[in-house]
Structure formats: C-alpha cells, structure tokens
PDB file of C-alpha atoms in Angstrom:
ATOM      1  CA  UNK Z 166     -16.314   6.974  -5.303  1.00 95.00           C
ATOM      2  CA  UNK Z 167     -14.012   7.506  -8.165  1.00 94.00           C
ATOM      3  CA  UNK Z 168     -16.803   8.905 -10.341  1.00 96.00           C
ATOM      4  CA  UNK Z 169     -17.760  11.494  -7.529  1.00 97.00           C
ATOM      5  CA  UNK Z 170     -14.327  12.654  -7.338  1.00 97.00           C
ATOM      6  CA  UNK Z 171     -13.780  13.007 -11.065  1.00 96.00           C
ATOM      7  CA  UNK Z 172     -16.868  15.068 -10.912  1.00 96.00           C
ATOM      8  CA  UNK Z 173     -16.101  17.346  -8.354  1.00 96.00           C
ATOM      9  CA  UNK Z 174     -12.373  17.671  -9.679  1.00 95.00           C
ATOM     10  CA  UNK Z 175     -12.999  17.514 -13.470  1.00 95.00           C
ATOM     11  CA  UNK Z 176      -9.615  15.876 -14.014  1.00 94.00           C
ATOM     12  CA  UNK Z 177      -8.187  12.429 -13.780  1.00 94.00           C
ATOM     13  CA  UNK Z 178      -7.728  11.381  -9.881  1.00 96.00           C
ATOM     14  CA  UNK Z 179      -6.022   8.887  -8.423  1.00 97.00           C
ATOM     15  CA  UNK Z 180      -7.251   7.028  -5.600  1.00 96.00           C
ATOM     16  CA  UNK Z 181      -4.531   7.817  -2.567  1.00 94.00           C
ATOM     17  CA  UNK Z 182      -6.246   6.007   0.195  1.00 91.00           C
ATOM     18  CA  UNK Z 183      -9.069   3.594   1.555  1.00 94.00           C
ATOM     19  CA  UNK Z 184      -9.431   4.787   5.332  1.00 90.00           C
ATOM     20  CA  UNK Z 185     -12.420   2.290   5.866  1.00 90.00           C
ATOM     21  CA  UNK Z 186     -14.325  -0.316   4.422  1.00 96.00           C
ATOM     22  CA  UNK Z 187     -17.226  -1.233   7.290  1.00 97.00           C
ATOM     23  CA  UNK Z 188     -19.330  -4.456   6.245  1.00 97.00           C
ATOM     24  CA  UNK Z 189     -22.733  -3.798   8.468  1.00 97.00           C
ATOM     25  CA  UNK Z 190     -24.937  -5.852   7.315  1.00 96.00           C
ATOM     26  CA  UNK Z 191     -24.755  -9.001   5.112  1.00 95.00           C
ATOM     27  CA  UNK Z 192     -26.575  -8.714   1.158  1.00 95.00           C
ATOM     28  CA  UNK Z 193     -28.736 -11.869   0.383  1.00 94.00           C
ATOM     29  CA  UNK Z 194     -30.072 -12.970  -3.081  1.00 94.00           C
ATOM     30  CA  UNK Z 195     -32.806 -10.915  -4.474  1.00 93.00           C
ATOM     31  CA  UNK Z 196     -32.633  -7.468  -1.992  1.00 96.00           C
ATOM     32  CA  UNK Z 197     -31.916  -4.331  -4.288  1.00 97.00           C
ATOM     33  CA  UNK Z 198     -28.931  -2.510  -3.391  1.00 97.00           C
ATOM     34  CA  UNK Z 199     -28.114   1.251  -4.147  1.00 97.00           C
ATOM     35  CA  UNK Z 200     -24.855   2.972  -3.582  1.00 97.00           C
ATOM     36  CA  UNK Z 201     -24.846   6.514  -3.060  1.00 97.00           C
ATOM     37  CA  UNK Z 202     -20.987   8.349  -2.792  1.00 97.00           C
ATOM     38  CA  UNK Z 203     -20.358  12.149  -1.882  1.00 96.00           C
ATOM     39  CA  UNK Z 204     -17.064  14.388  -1.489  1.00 97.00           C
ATOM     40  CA  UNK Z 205     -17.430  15.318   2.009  1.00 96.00           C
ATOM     41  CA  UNK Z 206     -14.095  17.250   2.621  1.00 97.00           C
ATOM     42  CA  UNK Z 207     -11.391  18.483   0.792  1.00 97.00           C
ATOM     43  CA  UNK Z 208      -8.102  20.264   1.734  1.00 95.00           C
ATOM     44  CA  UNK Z 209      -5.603  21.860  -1.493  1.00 92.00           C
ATOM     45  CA  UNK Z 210      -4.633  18.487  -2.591  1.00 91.00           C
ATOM     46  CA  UNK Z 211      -7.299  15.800  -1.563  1.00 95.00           C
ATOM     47  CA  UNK Z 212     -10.976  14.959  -1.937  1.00 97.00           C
ATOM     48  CA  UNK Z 213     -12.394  12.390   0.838  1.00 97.00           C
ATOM     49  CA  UNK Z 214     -15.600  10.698  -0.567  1.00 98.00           C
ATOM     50  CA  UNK Z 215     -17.861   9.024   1.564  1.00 97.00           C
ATOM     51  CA  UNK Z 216     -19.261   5.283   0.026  1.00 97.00           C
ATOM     52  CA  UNK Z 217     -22.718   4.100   1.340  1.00 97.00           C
ATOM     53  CA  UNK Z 218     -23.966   0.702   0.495  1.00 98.00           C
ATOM     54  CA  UNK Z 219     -27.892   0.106   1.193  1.00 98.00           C
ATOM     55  CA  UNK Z 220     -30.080  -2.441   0.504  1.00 97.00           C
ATOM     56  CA  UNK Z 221     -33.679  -3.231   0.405  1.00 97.00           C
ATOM     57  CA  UNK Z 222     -35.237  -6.693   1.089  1.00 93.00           C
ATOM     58  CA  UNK Z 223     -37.959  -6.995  -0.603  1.00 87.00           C
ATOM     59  CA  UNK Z 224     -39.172 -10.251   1.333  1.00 86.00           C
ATOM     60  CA  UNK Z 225     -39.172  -8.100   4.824  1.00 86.00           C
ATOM     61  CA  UNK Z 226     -39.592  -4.706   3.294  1.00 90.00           C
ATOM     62  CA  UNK Z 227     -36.974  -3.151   5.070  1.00 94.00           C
ATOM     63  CA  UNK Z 228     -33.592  -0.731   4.297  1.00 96.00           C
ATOM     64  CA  UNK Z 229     -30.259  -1.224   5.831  1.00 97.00           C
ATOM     65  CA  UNK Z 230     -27.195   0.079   5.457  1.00 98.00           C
ATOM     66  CA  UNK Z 231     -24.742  -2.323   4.465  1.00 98.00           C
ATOM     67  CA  UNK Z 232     -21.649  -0.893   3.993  1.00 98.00           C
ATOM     68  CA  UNK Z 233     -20.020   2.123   4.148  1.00 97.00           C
ATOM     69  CA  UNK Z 234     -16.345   3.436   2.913  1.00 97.00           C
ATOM     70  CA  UNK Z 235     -14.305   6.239   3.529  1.00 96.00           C
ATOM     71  CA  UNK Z 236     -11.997   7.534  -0.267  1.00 97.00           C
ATOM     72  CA  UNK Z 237      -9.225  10.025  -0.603  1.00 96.00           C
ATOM     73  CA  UNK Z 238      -8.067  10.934  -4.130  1.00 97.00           C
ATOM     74  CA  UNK Z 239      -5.934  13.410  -5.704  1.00 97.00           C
ATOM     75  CA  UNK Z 240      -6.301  15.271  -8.289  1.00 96.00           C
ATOM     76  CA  UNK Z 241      -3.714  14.724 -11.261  1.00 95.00           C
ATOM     77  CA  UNK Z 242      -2.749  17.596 -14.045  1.00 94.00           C
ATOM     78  CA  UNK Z 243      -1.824  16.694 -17.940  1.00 93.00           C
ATOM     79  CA  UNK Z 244       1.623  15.574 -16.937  1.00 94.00           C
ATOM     80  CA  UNK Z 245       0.105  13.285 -13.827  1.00 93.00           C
ATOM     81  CA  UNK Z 246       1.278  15.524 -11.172  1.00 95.00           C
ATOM     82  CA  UNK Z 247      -0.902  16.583  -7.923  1.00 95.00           C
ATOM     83  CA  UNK Z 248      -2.832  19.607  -8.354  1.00 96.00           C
ATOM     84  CA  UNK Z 249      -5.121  22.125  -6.488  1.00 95.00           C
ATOM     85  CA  UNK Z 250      -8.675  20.956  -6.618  1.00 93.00           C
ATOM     86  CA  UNK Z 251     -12.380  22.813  -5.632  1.00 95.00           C
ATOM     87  CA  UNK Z 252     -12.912  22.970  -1.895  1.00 94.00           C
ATOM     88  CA  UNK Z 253     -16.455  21.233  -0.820  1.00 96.00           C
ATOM     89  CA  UNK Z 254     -19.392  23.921   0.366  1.00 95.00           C
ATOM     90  CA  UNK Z 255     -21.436  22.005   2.925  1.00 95.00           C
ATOM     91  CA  UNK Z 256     -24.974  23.387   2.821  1.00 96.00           C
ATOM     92  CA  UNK Z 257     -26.781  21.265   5.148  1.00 96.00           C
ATOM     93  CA  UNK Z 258     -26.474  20.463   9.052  1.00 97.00           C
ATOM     94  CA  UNK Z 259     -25.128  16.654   8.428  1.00 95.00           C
ATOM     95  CA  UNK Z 260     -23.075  18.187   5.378  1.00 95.00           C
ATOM     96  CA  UNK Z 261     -21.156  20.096   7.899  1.00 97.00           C
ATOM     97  CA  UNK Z 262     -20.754  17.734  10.283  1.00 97.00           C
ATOM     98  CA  UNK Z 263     -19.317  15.421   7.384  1.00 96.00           C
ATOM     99  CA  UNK Z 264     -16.978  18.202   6.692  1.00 96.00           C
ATOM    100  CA  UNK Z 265     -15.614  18.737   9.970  1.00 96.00           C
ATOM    101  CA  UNK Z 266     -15.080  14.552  10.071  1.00 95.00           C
ATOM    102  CA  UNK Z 267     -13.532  14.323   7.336  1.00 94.00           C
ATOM    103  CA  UNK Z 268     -11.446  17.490   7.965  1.00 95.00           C
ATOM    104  CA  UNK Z 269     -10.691  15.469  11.190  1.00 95.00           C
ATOM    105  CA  UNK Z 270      -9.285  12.551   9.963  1.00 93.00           C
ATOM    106  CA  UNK Z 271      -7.295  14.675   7.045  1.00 93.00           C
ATOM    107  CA  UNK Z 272      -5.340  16.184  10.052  1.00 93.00           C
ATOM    108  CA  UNK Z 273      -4.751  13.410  11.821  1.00 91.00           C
ATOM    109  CA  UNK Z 274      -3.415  11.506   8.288  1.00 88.00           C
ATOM    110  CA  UNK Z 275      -1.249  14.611   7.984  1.00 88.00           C
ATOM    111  CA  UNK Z 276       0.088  14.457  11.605  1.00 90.00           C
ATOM    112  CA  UNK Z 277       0.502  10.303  10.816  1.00 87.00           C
ATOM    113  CA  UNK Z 278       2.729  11.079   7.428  1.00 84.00           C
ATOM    114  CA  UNK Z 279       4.794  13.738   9.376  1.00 85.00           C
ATOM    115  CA  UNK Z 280       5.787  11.072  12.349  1.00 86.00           C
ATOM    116  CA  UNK Z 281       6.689   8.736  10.159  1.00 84.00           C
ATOM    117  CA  UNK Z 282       8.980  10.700   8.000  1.00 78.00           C
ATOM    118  CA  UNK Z 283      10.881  12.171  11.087  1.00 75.00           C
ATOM    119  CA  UNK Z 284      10.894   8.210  12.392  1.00 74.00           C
ATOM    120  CA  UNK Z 285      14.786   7.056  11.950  1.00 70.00           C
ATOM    121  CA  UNK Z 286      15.283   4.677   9.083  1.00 68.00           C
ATOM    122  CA  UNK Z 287      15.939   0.909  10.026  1.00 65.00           C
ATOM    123  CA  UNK Z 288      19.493  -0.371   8.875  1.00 54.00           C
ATOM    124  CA  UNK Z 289      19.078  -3.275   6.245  1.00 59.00           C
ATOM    125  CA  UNK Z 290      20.750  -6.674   7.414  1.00 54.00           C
TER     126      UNK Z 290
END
C-alpha cells in the first residue's frame, strides 16, 4: 500500500490510517499468494489505497481472496508537512464505484474528526 501511494504522490507519505484489515480466507503451506494495492480515492490531503490479498492452491486449483485492507496516507513536503497530492481518474465502471466508496468513507472520517473535536474535554482526576 505504501509503495502505491508513494507512486501516485511522488513524495514521502505517511500512513494516517488502517480503516480495515478483513481476514477471508485462511493461507496454508504451499498456495501462492499475490497482493495487488490501488489508490482508489483521494481528496486535497489523502490517498485511500485499497490492499487485496489472493491466493492460489495449487493442490485444489482454485483462487480466493484472502484478505483485503483499506490505507489512507498523506502526503509529506521537504520539511514533513501535509501537502496537496494528484486526485485519482477512475476509468473503469468498478474504478468508479471504488471512488465513490472510498469518497464515502473519507466523508464520513471527516464528519467523525469534526464530532470529536467539538466533544467537551474530560476533566483529569
């Protein structure tokens, strides 16, 4: 995920949040796993990156998915401070749909940080 973000950024990132890390289906000894990322959304400061985990068994010749992650970095200037980063152009029907997700859940992690930083402060005992 990291390398797909530095790649669509060209800068350092940092990673800012793991939404989701879904285990599907369990790995055994000898099946061939691939992992296959992709930046999915992005709003002025963020990049989401979608993580899929697959494997093949060779024994059963068969493909699952086994896992699958959801990313949000940030792209960091010389001095390590958040910067403006390239918005993602879906091409495809699932691309957009991917957008629009991830766009999703970016609004609804805005709205989240904006409750909790008009949420009262608890006294320390």
């Amino acid at each position: 995920s990291g390398l797909v973000a530095v790649r669509h950024c060209r800068t350092n990132v940092v990673t800012a949040c793991v939404d989701a890390i879904d285990f599907i289906n369990p790995v055994f000894l000898g099946d061939v796993v691939s992992v296959k990322a992709r930046a999915t959304f992005a709003s002025s400061r963020s990049l989401e990156v979608v993580v899929e985990v697959t494997y093949e068994s060779i024994r059963f010749s068969t493909t699952k998915l086994a896992a699958r992650g959801l990313y949000t970095f940030v792209s960091l200037d010389r001095t390590g401070r958040p910067q403006p980063l390239p918005s993602v152009h879906p091409e495809t029907e699932d691309e957009q749909k991917s957008f629009e997700e991830g766009q999703k859940r970016y609004l609804k992690r805005k709205a989240m940080r904006a409750a909790n930083k008009n949420r009262p402060k608890h006294a320390k005992h």
